[in-house]
Coordinates of C-alpha atoms in Angstrom, one line a residue:
M25 CA -55.8 -67.3 -17.4
R26 CA -53.4 -69.3 -15.3
K27 CA -52.4 -72.8 -16.5
K28 CA -53.9 -75.7 -14.5
N29 CA -51.9 -78.2 -12.5
R30 CA -49.2 -75.9 -11.3
N31 CA -47.3 -77.6 -8.6
A32 CA -44.3 -75.3 -7.8
T33 CA -43.7 -74.8 -4.1
P34 CA -41.9 -72.1 -2.2
E35 CA -40.6 -74.8 0.1
Y36 CA -37.0 -76.1 -0.4
L37 CA -36.7 -78.6 -3.2
T38 CA -35.1 -82.0 -2.5
E39 CA -34.2 -85.0 -4.6
E40 CA -37.7 -86.3 -4.0
S41 CA -39.4 -83.1 -5.2
E42 CA -41.4 -83.5 -8.3
I43 CA -42.2 -80.4 -10.4
N44 CA -44.0 -80.8 -13.6
V45 CA -41.7 -78.8 -15.8
E46 CA -43.9 -79.4 -18.9
N47 CA -46.1 -76.5 -17.7
Y48 CA -43.2 -74.0 -18.3
T49 CA -41.2 -72.6 -21.2
Y50 CA -38.8 -70.3 -19.3
F51 CA -36.6 -71.4 -16.4
V52 CA -35.0 -68.8 -14.2
G53 CA -32.2 -69.2 -11.7
I54 CA -31.6 -66.5 -9.1
D55 CA -28.6 -66.4 -6.8
P56 CA -29.5 -63.6 -4.5
S57 CA -26.7 -61.5 -3.0
Y58 CA -26.4 -58.0 -1.5
S59 CA -23.4 -57.3 -3.8
S60 CA -24.1 -59.3 -7.0
T61 CA -27.3 -61.2 -7.7
G62 CA -26.9 -63.8 -10.5
L63 CA -29.8 -64.2 -12.9
V64 CA -30.0 -66.7 -15.7
V65 CA -33.0 -67.5 -18.0
L66 CA -33.1 -70.8 -20.0
R67 CA -35.7 -72.1 -22.5
T68 CA -37.2 -75.6 -22.5
D69 CA -35.4 -76.5 -25.7
S70 CA -31.9 -75.1 -25.0
D71 CA -29.1 -75.1 -22.4
E72 CA -27.8 -71.8 -23.9
P73 CA -28.9 -68.9 -21.7
L74 CA -31.3 -66.3 -23.0
V75 CA -30.0 -64.1 -20.2
A76 CA -27.0 -64.5 -18.0
I77 CA -26.3 -61.4 -15.9
S78 CA -25.1 -60.2 -12.5
I79 CA -27.2 -57.5 -11.0
K80 CA -25.2 -54.9 -9.0
A81 CA -27.6 -53.3 -6.6
G82 CA -25.6 -50.4 -5.3
A83 CA -23.0 -49.6 -2.7
P84 CA -23.0 -51.1 0.8
H85 CA -23.5 -47.7 2.4
E86 CA -26.8 -47.1 0.6
F87 CA -30.1 -47.8 2.3
F88 CA -31.4 -51.4 2.0
Y89 CA -34.7 -50.3 0.3
K90 CA -32.8 -48.3 -2.4
R91 CA -30.6 -51.2 -3.2
L92 CA -33.5 -53.6 -3.2
K93 CA -35.5 -51.3 -5.5
K94 CA -32.6 -51.4 -8.0
L95 CA -32.5 -55.2 -7.8
L96 CA -36.3 -55.6 -8.2
D97 CA -36.4 -53.2 -11.1
K98 CA -33.8 -55.1 -13.0
L99 CA -35.4 -58.4 -12.1
D100 CA -38.7 -57.1 -13.5
E101 CA -37.0 -55.7 -16.6
V102 CA -35.7 -59.2 -17.4
V103 CA -38.3 -61.6 -16.1
L104 CA -41.4 -59.7 -17.1
S105 CA -40.3 -59.7 -20.8
Y106 CA -41.6 -63.3 -20.8
P107 CA -45.2 -64.5 -20.3
I108 CA -45.6 -64.9 -16.5
D109 CA -47.6 -68.2 -16.9
D110 CA -44.6 -69.8 -18.7
I111 CA -42.0 -68.9 -16.1
Y112 CA -40.7 -71.1 -13.3
V113 CA -38.0 -69.7 -10.9
V114 CA -35.6 -71.5 -8.6
M115 CA -33.8 -69.3 -6.1
E116 CA -31.1 -70.1 -3.6
G117 CA -32.3 -69.8 -0.1
A118 CA -30.2 -69.0 3.0
A119 CA -27.2 -71.1 4.1
F120 CA -28.1 -72.0 7.6
A121 CA -24.6 -72.6 8.8
S122 CA -23.9 -68.9 9.3
E123 CA -26.6 -67.3 11.4
F124 CA -25.8 -63.7 10.4
A125 CA -25.4 -64.5 6.7
A126 CA -28.6 -66.5 6.9
F127 CA -30.5 -63.6 8.5
K128 CA -29.2 -61.1 5.9
L129 CA -29.8 -63.4 2.9
G130 CA -33.2 -64.4 4.4
K131 CA -34.2 -60.7 4.5
L132 CA -33.2 -60.2 0.9
S133 CA -34.6 -63.5 -0.5
G134 CA -37.8 -63.0 1.5
V135 CA -38.5 -59.7 -0.3
I136 CA -37.7 -61.3 -3.6
E137 CA -40.1 -64.2 -2.8
Y138 CA -42.8 -61.7 -1.9
H139 CA -42.2 -59.9 -5.1
L140 CA -42.4 -63.0 -7.3
G141 CA -45.5 -64.1 -5.5
T142 CA -47.3 -60.8 -6.0
L143 CA -46.4 -61.0 -9.7
G144 CA -47.9 -64.5 -9.8
I145 CA -44.7 -66.2 -10.8
D146 CA -44.2 -69.8 -9.7
Y147 CA -41.0 -70.4 -7.8
S148 CA -39.2 -72.7 -5.4
L149 CA -36.2 -72.4 -3.1
V150 CA -33.1 -74.6 -3.0
A151 CA -30.5 -74.9 -0.3
P152 CA -26.9 -74.0 -1.3
T153 CA -25.8 -77.6 -0.7
Y154 CA -28.4 -78.8 -3.1
V155 CA -27.1 -76.6 -5.8
K156 CA -23.6 -77.9 -5.2
K157 CA -24.8 -81.5 -5.4
V158 CA -26.6 -80.9 -8.7
A159 CA -23.5 -79.3 -10.2
T160 CA -20.8 -81.5 -8.7
G161 CA -22.3 -84.4 -6.7
S162 CA -20.9 -83.0 -3.5
G163 CA -22.8 -80.7 -1.1
A164 CA -19.4 -79.5 0.2
A165 CA -18.0 -78.3 -3.1
D166 CA -16.4 -74.9 -3.2
K167 CA -17.2 -72.1 -5.7
K168 CA -14.4 -73.2 -8.1
K169 CA -15.6 -76.9 -8.1
V170 CA -19.2 -75.7 -8.8
M171 CA -18.0 -73.6 -11.7
E172 CA -16.1 -76.6 -13.1
G173 CA -19.1 -78.9 -12.5
V174 CA -21.5 -76.6 -14.4
K175 CA -19.0 -76.5 -17.3
Q176 CA -18.6 -80.2 -17.3
R177 CA -22.3 -81.1 -17.0
W178 CA -23.8 -78.5 -19.3
G179 CA -21.0 -76.8 -21.2
F180 CA -21.7 -73.4 -19.6
S181 CA -18.9 -71.3 -18.2
H182 CA -18.7 -67.8 -16.9
I183 CA -16.1 -65.8 -14.9
C184 CA -18.8 -64.8 -12.3
N185 CA -19.6 -67.5 -9.8
D186 CA -23.0 -65.8 -9.1
I187 CA -24.0 -66.3 -12.7
T188 CA -22.7 -69.9 -12.7
D189 CA -24.7 -70.7 -9.5
A190 CA -27.8 -69.0 -11.1
Y191 CA -27.3 -71.2 -14.2
A192 CA -27.3 -74.4 -12.0
M193 CA -30.5 -73.2 -10.4
A194 CA -32.1 -72.6 -13.8
Q195 CA -31.1 -76.2 -14.7
I196 CA -32.7 -77.3 -11.4
A197 CA -35.9 -75.5 -12.5
K198 CA -35.7 -77.5 -15.8
G199 CA -35.6 -80.7 -13.7
A200 CA -31.9 -81.4 -13.1
K201 CA -31.2 -83.6 -10.1
P202 CA -28.0 -84.2 -8.1
I203 CA -25.2 -86.1 -9.7
S204 CA -24.7 -89.5 -8.2
K205 CA -21.2 -90.0 -7.0
K206 CA -21.2 -93.8 -7.2
V207 CA -18.1 -95.5 -5.9
P208 CA -16.8 -98.4 -8.1
K209 CA -17.2 -101.8 -6.5
K210 CA -13.4 -102.4 -6.3
S211 CA -12.9 -99.1 -4.5
R212 CA -15.6 -100.0 -2.0
E213 CA -14.0 -103.4 -1.4
R214 CA -10.6 -101.7 -0.8
A215 CA -12.2 -99.2 1.6
K216 CA -13.6 -102.1 3.7
R217 CA -10.1 -103.6 4.2

């Protein structure tokens, strides 16, 4: 039986979004990509990942449906090893700045969204800039800065930026909000001059 009072939304999360994370035990971050999808699973009581992997879905010359089947099979292998009612997924949505990349990623993430929905898994989407703000305080941070921010904020590091991004999304699922980049009063006064 599904837990009551679920309030996850497939819409993009913002700083104002309120998700009752008390309803969940496992928090999954997914950084979808045609070449290397990052997947991280965290528990309520720990910032140490239960799973932190990069899923390679095949060669670029393979048909999309074959590559997608490999990805979904691996996703199922990992995620379905936990009780569905206790899982909350946050997945990165398309970056809207690049039309072609947004189309390709939208196609991929749309299929993953559909798959999660048919399994009955609660999920939400986040914009790439939101993930960067949570990790670093800046929506314009590059991949290296995000990796540094994740290490500084949660003590997690990995050589694969897809896994680091997925880790940040798992933390967003747990309730992490953007870091506030407050400017000291003296710096503001100097900037006004």
